[in-house]
XYZ file of C-alpha atoms in Angstrom:
563
model
C 3.944 -32.994 -4.627
C 5.403 -30.726 -7.285
C 8.859 -29.338 -6.544
C 7.579 -25.853 -7.457
C 4.368 -24.080 -6.477
C 3.380 -21.393 -8.997
C 1.419 -18.644 -7.263
C 0.121 -15.702 -9.272
C -1.546 -12.435 -8.346
C -4.557 -10.898 -10.117
C -5.391 -7.929 -7.878
C -3.395 -5.435 -5.865
C -6.375 -3.415 -4.596
C -10.159 -3.182 -4.769
C -10.643 -1.701 -8.240
C -7.561 -3.159 -9.934
C -7.618 -4.285 -13.570
C -10.792 -6.333 -14.015
C -9.518 -8.700 -16.714
C -6.348 -9.594 -14.788
C -7.925 -12.799 -13.449
C -8.643 -14.083 -16.951
C -5.228 -12.951 -18.211
C -3.448 -14.829 -15.440
C -5.490 -18.000 -15.943
C -4.931 -18.081 -19.702
C -1.401 -16.680 -19.881
C 0.540 -19.672 -18.582
C 0.740 -22.420 -15.945
C -0.392 -21.645 -12.388
C -1.264 -23.663 -9.301
C -2.798 -20.894 -7.188
C -4.154 -17.491 -8.144
C -4.401 -14.895 -5.380
C -6.170 -11.572 -5.164
C -5.509 -8.795 -2.659
C -8.572 -6.547 -2.361
C -8.116 -5.030 1.093
C -6.362 -1.956 2.407
C -6.922 0.371 5.341
C -9.132 2.620 3.196
C -10.973 -0.360 1.691
C -12.007 -1.596 5.123
C -13.576 1.811 5.788
C -15.431 1.677 2.455
C -16.698 -1.827 3.192
C -17.710 -0.724 6.673
C -19.888 2.013 5.216
C -21.328 -0.527 2.740
C -22.222 -2.802 5.645
C -24.002 0.064 7.421
C -26.319 0.373 4.430
C -26.794 -3.377 3.982
C -25.593 -5.906 6.596
C -25.445 -8.639 3.933
C -22.654 -6.772 2.126
C -19.195 -5.844 3.360
C -17.238 -7.801 0.748
C -15.580 -6.936 -2.595
C -18.331 -7.321 -5.196
C -15.840 -7.073 -8.070
C -14.441 -10.474 -7.108
C -17.802 -12.126 -7.785
C -18.066 -10.528 -11.213
C -14.573 -11.744 -12.057
C -15.425 -15.254 -10.898
C -18.524 -15.288 -13.089
C -16.203 -15.059 -16.090
C -13.360 -17.175 -14.756
C -14.540 -19.818 -12.292
C -15.038 -22.470 -14.985
C -11.675 -21.627 -16.512
C -9.904 -21.984 -13.143
C -11.599 -25.315 -12.482
C -10.687 -26.591 -15.953
C -7.034 -25.680 -15.462
C -6.796 -26.935 -11.891
C -6.008 -23.503 -10.439
C -7.116 -22.781 -6.899
C -8.205 -19.240 -6.070
C -7.358 -17.558 -2.763
C -8.532 -14.001 -2.080
C -9.130 -11.723 0.883
C -12.180 -10.269 -0.915
C -14.381 -11.412 1.991
C -13.527 -8.192 3.778
C -15.982 -7.792 6.645
C -18.215 -10.681 5.570
C -16.265 -13.723 4.372
C -19.160 -16.077 5.164
C -21.487 -13.970 3.024
C -19.030 -13.965 0.131
C -18.551 -17.731 0.429
C -22.319 -18.181 0.155
C -22.386 -15.878 -2.866
C -19.598 -17.872 -4.544
C -21.502 -21.118 -3.965
C -24.658 -19.579 -5.425
C -22.692 -18.342 -8.428
C -21.054 -21.740 -8.965
C -24.442 -23.448 -8.913
C -25.937 -20.923 -11.291
C -23.198 -21.299 -13.912
C -22.898 -25.057 -13.418
C -19.322 -25.297 -12.096
C -18.889 -27.710 -9.207
C -16.797 -25.790 -6.693
C -15.642 -26.482 -3.141
C -15.717 -23.188 -1.268
C -14.120 -22.491 2.118
C -13.542 -19.365 4.122
C -11.536 -17.978 7.029
C -13.019 -15.914 9.833
C -12.217 -14.756 13.342
C -10.548 -11.475 12.460
C -13.611 -9.334 13.312
C -13.074 -7.868 16.786
C -15.741 -5.183 16.577
C -17.261 -6.226 19.903
C -14.012 -5.430 21.701
C -13.658 -1.903 20.318
C -16.876 0.043 20.906
C -17.325 3.000 18.590
C -15.177 1.549 15.831
C -16.796 1.148 12.423
C -14.444 -1.760 11.714
C -11.985 -3.595 13.985
C -10.123 -6.474 12.378
C -7.080 -8.464 13.450
C -4.509 -9.328 10.818
C -4.507 -13.131 10.636
C -1.839 -15.315 9.069
C -1.976 -17.992 6.411
C -2.609 -21.054 8.606
C -6.378 -20.883 8.138
C -5.971 -20.689 4.371
C -3.695 -23.722 4.501
C -6.352 -25.720 6.386
C -8.994 -24.748 3.825
C -6.775 -25.936 0.974
C -5.935 -29.177 2.786
C -9.671 -29.649 3.164
C -10.106 -29.677 -0.597
C -11.184 -26.100 -1.287
C -11.110 -24.813 -4.866
C -11.860 -21.259 -3.718
C -10.837 -19.769 -0.374
C -12.065 -16.355 0.700
C -10.925 -14.580 3.838
C -11.518 -11.488 5.862
C -8.590 -9.452 7.141
C -5.459 -11.537 6.738
C -2.053 -10.083 6.036
C -1.391 -9.574 2.339
C 1.464 -12.085 2.461
C -0.810 -14.722 4.051
C -2.361 -15.258 0.624
C 0.972 -16.864 -0.321
C 2.174 -18.360 2.974
C -1.072 -20.333 3.323
C -0.913 -22.083 -0.070
C 2.849 -22.692 0.307
C 2.486 -24.235 3.766
C -0.346 -26.469 2.537
C 1.526 -27.551 -0.586
C 4.884 -28.315 1.012
C 3.660 -29.473 4.409
C 5.583 -26.852 6.350
C 5.235 -26.847 10.117
C 4.310 -23.670 12.025
C 7.933 -23.349 13.185
C 9.517 -23.700 9.718
C 10.405 -20.064 10.108
C 12.970 -19.721 7.321
C 10.653 -21.325 4.772
C 7.675 -19.286 5.933
C 9.761 -16.104 5.868
C 10.720 -16.825 2.269
C 7.034 -17.151 1.404
C 6.258 -13.915 3.251
C 8.815 -12.083 1.131
C 7.384 -13.619 -2.051
C 3.895 -12.671 -0.903
C 4.924 -9.105 -0.160
C 6.436 -8.802 -3.636
C 3.263 -10.154 -5.279
C 0.671 -8.368 -3.161
C 0.568 -5.087 -5.088
C 0.226 -6.670 -8.502
C 1.996 -4.805 -11.281
C 4.167 -2.782 -8.890
C 6.490 -5.814 -9.090
C 6.515 -5.838 -12.896
C 7.365 -2.218 -13.622
C 4.288 -0.358 -12.430
C 4.998 2.905 -10.581
C 8.705 2.253 -11.181
C 11.221 5.039 -10.543
C 13.232 4.266 -13.695
C 10.228 3.837 -15.997
C 11.696 6.223 -18.576
C 14.572 3.850 -19.209
C 12.098 1.285 -20.601
C 10.199 3.236 -23.285
C 7.052 1.422 -24.399
C 7.749 -1.619 -22.236
C 5.582 -0.478 -19.327
C 2.458 0.408 -21.305
C 0.475 -2.496 -19.817
C 2.525 -4.436 -17.260
C 1.583 -8.058 -16.756
C 0.755 -9.334 -13.296
C 3.473 -11.165 -11.329
C 3.845 -14.742 -10.202
C 6.223 -16.533 -7.868
C 7.702 -19.974 -8.413
C 8.071 -21.081 -4.804
C 10.422 -23.901 -3.834
C 10.228 -26.248 -0.862
C 13.040 -24.421 0.960
C 11.093 -21.141 0.814
C 13.172 -19.568 -1.946
C 11.354 -18.314 -5.017
C 11.700 -16.864 -8.478
C 9.617 -13.796 -9.261
C 8.500 -13.683 -12.878
C 5.451 -13.102 -15.111
C 3.714 -14.886 -17.938
C 5.644 -14.881 -21.209
C 4.505 -12.267 -23.684
C 2.982 -9.907 -21.129
C 4.138 -6.306 -20.748
C 6.348 -4.816 -18.093
C 9.557 -6.228 -16.722
C 10.855 -8.124 -13.719
C 14.354 -7.213 -12.653
C 16.230 -6.644 -9.415
C 15.148 -3.001 -9.444
C 11.402 -3.617 -9.764
C 11.537 -6.329 -7.113
C 13.608 -4.168 -4.760
C 11.141 -1.320 -5.143
C 8.201 -3.483 -4.153
C 10.135 -5.190 -1.374
C 10.691 -1.777 0.253
C 7.067 -0.695 -0.171
C 5.186 -0.051 3.076
C 7.791 -1.687 5.295
C 9.878 -0.318 8.135
C 12.826 -2.056 9.775
C 14.786 -5.163 8.959
C 12.384 -7.274 11.007
C 9.135 -7.558 9.029
C 6.676 -8.926 11.579
C 3.587 -10.937 10.763
C 1.305 -13.468 12.446
C 3.045 -16.449 10.808
C 6.668 -15.397 11.151
C 8.955 -12.398 11.449
C 10.885 -12.199 8.196
C 14.386 -10.754 8.251
C 14.514 -8.372 5.297
C 18.211 -7.791 5.929
C 18.875 -11.398 4.850
C 17.091 -11.219 1.486
C 19.268 -11.670 -1.593
C 18.030 -10.849 -5.099
C 19.691 -12.299 -8.184
C 18.816 -11.713 -11.821
C 18.479 -15.286 -13.033
C 17.436 -14.432 -16.605
C 15.086 -12.147 -18.528
C 12.110 -11.337 -16.280
C 13.310 -13.779 -13.618
C 14.606 -12.673 -10.210
C 15.591 -15.268 -7.633
C 14.761 -14.446 -4.009
C 16.855 -16.405 -1.530
C 18.643 -16.392 1.793
C 15.611 -15.286 3.791
C 15.787 -16.019 7.489
C 12.784 -16.117 9.777
C 12.086 -15.811 13.481
C 9.133 -16.615 15.716
C 6.261 -14.142 15.303
C 5.428 -11.504 17.932
C 3.118 -12.432 20.839
C 0.512 -9.907 19.670
C -1.574 -9.426 16.538
C -2.131 -6.065 14.918
C -5.729 -4.823 14.761
C -6.785 -2.225 12.197
C -9.449 0.166 13.528
C -11.541 2.476 11.384
C -13.961 4.988 12.798
C -15.872 7.914 11.357
C -13.987 11.069 12.238
C -16.581 13.621 11.174
C -17.325 15.511 7.974
C -15.072 17.194 5.458
C -15.432 19.592 2.546
C -13.168 21.621 0.317
C -13.177 24.508 -2.134
C -10.409 25.223 -4.632
C -10.208 28.885 -5.668
C -8.457 29.719 -8.947
C -6.238 32.802 -8.815
C -5.039 34.057 -12.196
C -2.373 36.486 -13.320
C -0.928 39.254 -11.171
C -0.985 39.829 -7.420
C -1.454 36.177 -6.498
C -0.467 36.563 -2.846
C -2.756 39.571 -2.403
C -5.696 37.803 -4.056
C -5.184 34.816 -1.771
C -5.041 37.064 1.295
C -8.266 38.823 0.299
C -10.407 35.740 -0.262
C -8.985 34.062 2.816
C -9.894 37.063 4.950
C -13.394 37.165 3.421
C -14.058 33.480 4.026
C -12.711 33.547 7.578
C -14.820 36.620 8.326
C -17.936 34.876 7.004
C -17.205 31.661 8.888
C -16.403 33.573 12.073
C -19.803 35.182 11.966
C -21.608 31.914 11.318
C -23.562 30.196 14.069
C -21.776 26.930 13.350
C -18.264 27.539 12.073
C -16.142 24.497 11.125
C -13.921 23.179 13.894
C -10.891 22.980 11.585
C -9.983 25.267 8.688
C -6.896 24.717 6.546
C -5.540 26.763 3.605
C -2.895 25.724 1.052
C -1.637 27.954 -1.768
C -0.240 25.821 -4.593
C 1.793 27.992 -6.965
C 1.284 26.456 -10.397
C 1.460 29.801 -12.228
C 4.298 31.213 -14.285
C 5.152 34.732 -15.431
C 4.030 35.897 -18.891
C 2.198 32.586 -19.347
C 1.072 31.539 -22.840
C -2.219 30.007 -21.560
C -4.698 30.996 -18.871
C -4.205 27.693 -17.096
C -0.455 28.190 -16.772
C -1.100 31.716 -15.498
C -3.216 30.393 -12.637
C -2.638 29.210 -9.080
C -4.819 27.039 -6.864
C -5.839 28.106 -3.358
C -7.252 25.073 -1.532
C -9.515 25.388 1.480
C -10.303 22.265 3.527
C -12.699 22.301 6.468
C -13.613 19.581 8.993
C -16.143 19.281 11.766
C -17.860 16.561 13.797
C -21.167 17.734 12.287
C -22.124 18.027 8.630
C -23.790 21.457 8.572
C -20.690 23.588 9.357
C -18.766 22.043 6.450
C -21.778 21.930 4.139
C -24.297 24.728 4.112
C -22.141 27.117 6.139
C -19.143 26.760 3.827
C -21.247 26.774 0.661
C -22.873 30.023 1.632
C -19.590 31.671 2.545
C -17.882 30.676 -0.722
C -20.659 31.150 -3.257
C -21.782 34.531 -1.912
C -18.343 35.919 -2.782
C -18.773 35.241 -6.493
C -19.216 38.930 -7.407
C -17.473 40.530 -4.457
C -13.953 39.167 -4.124
C -10.685 39.174 -6.085
C -10.629 39.905 -9.837
C -11.160 36.781 -11.932
C -12.917 34.957 -9.080
C -13.893 31.374 -9.850
C -13.601 27.925 -8.296
C -12.863 24.513 -9.790
C -16.248 23.228 -8.553
C -18.880 24.489 -6.126
C -18.615 23.038 -2.636
C -20.879 20.093 -1.895
C -22.790 19.078 1.200
C -19.724 17.706 2.953
C -18.735 14.061 3.124
C -17.849 11.812 6.052
C -14.201 10.964 6.513
C -12.575 8.125 8.364
C -9.770 7.796 10.869
C -7.452 4.786 11.045
C -5.460 3.581 14.013
C -3.698 0.385 14.967
C -4.154 -1.572 18.167
C -2.614 -4.827 19.367
C -4.110 -7.835 21.128
C -2.618 -11.036 22.498
C -2.577 -13.834 19.934
C -4.484 -16.226 22.169
C -7.410 -13.800 22.401
C -8.234 -14.131 18.688
C -10.170 -17.108 17.337
C -8.691 -17.978 13.924
C -11.216 -20.303 12.256
C -11.115 -22.159 8.939
C -14.580 -23.138 7.716
C -13.988 -26.078 5.387
C -16.007 -26.925 2.255
C -18.079 -29.502 4.151
C -18.963 -26.934 6.826
C -16.567 -28.236 9.481
C -15.175 -25.439 11.617
C -11.476 -25.915 12.367
C -9.942 -23.777 15.100
C -6.446 -22.859 13.952
C -3.822 -23.194 16.715
C -1.794 -20.064 17.318
C 1.598 -21.737 17.740
C 3.469 -22.026 21.005
C 6.571 -19.959 20.282
C 6.682 -16.177 20.018
C 9.371 -13.544 20.115
C 8.971 -9.930 21.183
C 9.812 -7.661 18.270
C 13.028 -5.682 18.706
C 14.939 -3.453 16.350
C 18.219 -4.808 15.024
C 21.436 -2.912 15.519
C 22.445 -0.800 12.543
C 24.746 -2.865 10.329
C 28.204 -1.590 9.384
C 28.211 0.924 6.548
C 30.428 0.470 3.484
C 33.577 2.496 3.044
C 32.669 5.938 1.690
C 33.683 6.850 -1.829
C 36.971 8.754 -2.079
C 36.556 12.483 -2.497
C 36.363 13.747 -6.053
C 34.524 16.215 -8.261
C 30.769 16.504 -7.717
C 27.858 17.949 -9.645
C 24.671 19.489 -8.306
C 21.875 17.267 -9.614
C 18.651 15.470 -8.588
C 19.295 12.505 -6.315
C 16.934 10.502 -8.535
C 19.552 10.341 -11.290
C 21.298 7.780 -9.102
C 18.677 6.477 -6.663
C 15.252 4.933 -7.053
C 12.525 5.314 -4.451
C 9.083 4.062 -3.542
C 6.884 5.398 -0.764
C 3.572 4.524 0.840
C 1.379 4.731 3.908
C 0.863 2.784 7.094
C -1.873 4.488 9.070
C -0.680 8.002 9.848
C 2.948 7.156 9.066
C 4.772 6.962 5.758
C 7.807 5.084 4.562
C 10.250 6.027 1.842
C 12.456 3.234 0.534
C 15.518 4.433 -1.394
C 17.868 2.134 -3.289
C 20.721 2.235 -5.774
C 21.883 -0.232 -8.393
C 25.666 -0.395 -7.950
C 28.072 -0.940 -5.075
C 29.751 2.394 -5.803
C 26.457 4.243 -5.554
C 25.700 2.434 -2.287
C 29.001 3.607 -0.820
C 27.827 7.167 -1.517
C 24.138 6.869 -0.586
C 24.717 5.142 2.759
C 26.724 8.121 3.995
C 24.930 10.943 2.157
C 21.288 10.268 3.009
C 21.216 10.406 6.797
C 18.109 11.137 8.853
C 19.212 14.774 9.156
C 19.794 15.076 5.414
C 16.403 13.488 4.736
C 14.697 16.147 6.872
C 16.602 18.900 5.082
C 15.576 17.625 1.669
C 11.927 17.155 2.684
C 11.140 20.132 4.944
C 7.620 18.817 5.654
C 9.324 16.169 7.805
C 11.569 18.586 9.711
C 9.540 18.474 12.932
C 8.550 14.813 12.695
C 10.229 11.640 13.907
C 12.244 10.106 11.069
C 13.957 6.737 11.543
C 16.428 5.309 9.032
C 16.809 1.561 8.508
C 19.815 0.209 6.604
C 19.477 -2.840 4.320
C 22.909 -3.483 2.759
C 21.897 -6.631 0.835
C 19.410 -4.518 -1.106
C 21.685 -1.452 -1.285
C 18.751 0.313 0.308
C 17.705 2.713 3.041
C 14.186 2.758 4.421
C 12.917 5.881 6.161
C 9.825 5.808 8.373
C 8.202 9.207 8.935
C 5.852 9.221 11.922
C 2.640 11.225 11.766
C 3.022 12.872 8.369
C -0.360 11.485 7.243
C -2.298 12.583 10.312
C -4.958 10.007 11.156
C -4.530 7.944 7.997
C -5.477 8.036 4.350
C -9.231 8.348 4.889
C -8.775 11.532 6.904
C -7.111 13.173 3.871
C -4.957 15.355 6.071
C -2.368 15.954 3.354
C -2.264 16.831 -0.347
C -0.886 13.329 -1.029
C -2.847 11.356 1.604
C -1.127 7.997 0.942
C 2.400 9.412 0.515
C 2.606 7.865 -2.947
C 4.638 10.775 -4.301
C 6.852 11.366 -1.273
C 9.675 9.258 -2.698
C 9.500 11.029 -6.057
C 9.697 14.401 -4.309
C 12.869 13.174 -2.591
C 14.308 12.005 -5.927
C 13.693 15.464 -7.389
C 15.736 17.255 -4.724
C 19.220 18.403 -5.744
C 22.352 17.289 -3.916
C 26.068 17.179 -4.671
C 26.578 13.851 -6.458
C 30.018 12.436 -7.314
C 30.549 12.826 -11.039
C 31.766 9.225 -11.173
C 28.186 8.110 -10.483
C 26.572 10.275 -13.173
């Protein structure tokens, strides 16, 4: 057994950089290469694929990547673990075997199933429990070269290989928690190596093509996050902190293998592009498993009107009144109508584009006709009879189905977690005897505030980084700073009330602040800001990707000593 397990990542989402698998296999030493292809929206997409063809339901890109790279992985002794199986891991495993035979690469293929709970949730397009890494570990112990899974947690792609390699027991909670943290850092690919990084402009040219990350995992669960030498991007405490805060909530980060204590994580810059992750404590996992449910919510359409020059508000009022009059007189008016005026214009503009504003109309209905033909007729018939300069960015289409995501929870013992080994043996993965009900930790003590001194009105992003993302209909915004002095200011300045003031869209929503002193970070969870999830497209930024950057752009009184 090697003292270090090198686990790399080659995909952060379905559609990520195609040549990343080859780059990771050729760029340096690896033991395991993982790929994360699933997200809440992806499961909806795969569900619609499966409706058209029951033999599908998996990430087809993965197969095309393997066609180029399977022989290379075998030659270099790198095992591949991916959740690309989606809704049909058995089908993908068969396809991988067929591919291996066709290209002449002897490959042991295993898969994990049991996450599909569609029979228990009538009316759901997809219903999948989030499984842990124990099934992956059994597949690797059984000699698999390639393991494909359905819906496992993103971190399970790392906890499974680590548990198999080091022989960890199900109750080695601290070690497993360390692997969960490493897995969470790797799961989004180049977001750990400078992608989408708040301080990107301080690294000119370095982030042109970030390399994908890897973790050197040790037997005690600690790890070093790094990347292959010579690849772009960077790995430092800031990039790792940003990804560690992404799509999390409180200090207890619950999963099916273990609950990792994010408040115990320590990050240390060990050298260029090397960040050591240590100190992680773990606790028994919760007694329930999360289930992601996707269903079709109805049909959606939109029209974007372009308003140019003078009298923008009056032009918007006119076309809005005309459309609402037409829809009100229709036999089948849309059930939901939403207008948003986005002021992108400026006075005395030097170009037509900068003199124009966008008026966005979004309609929804359980049926297609009210958002298709009814809307099309109402919008297009105004072409010669509305505001001066009337035009739209594109004519409205027929209307497209949209999805709705929600989370449910089931008892662990009610889910059959099965590892199907390369020889066809079906191994039922035990759930583990010990569980612990998830509870919020008490807020830790805050640092002493900075002494009063001169301040300057400036964007908070001059001092603080941020990263935001979605979890169903909720969003999180992780905010961190890079010095102890800045932490003494941020911890007291950015309260829940101040957060709501700075982001007025959250004023009437539940906002909960979580304090993570080891990371000099605050994590805000905003309930309901994304409606019924990304697929419902209830908001201009449906995955809350820019929410943190909006916060960073807001002006506050910052101590001059920090600027």
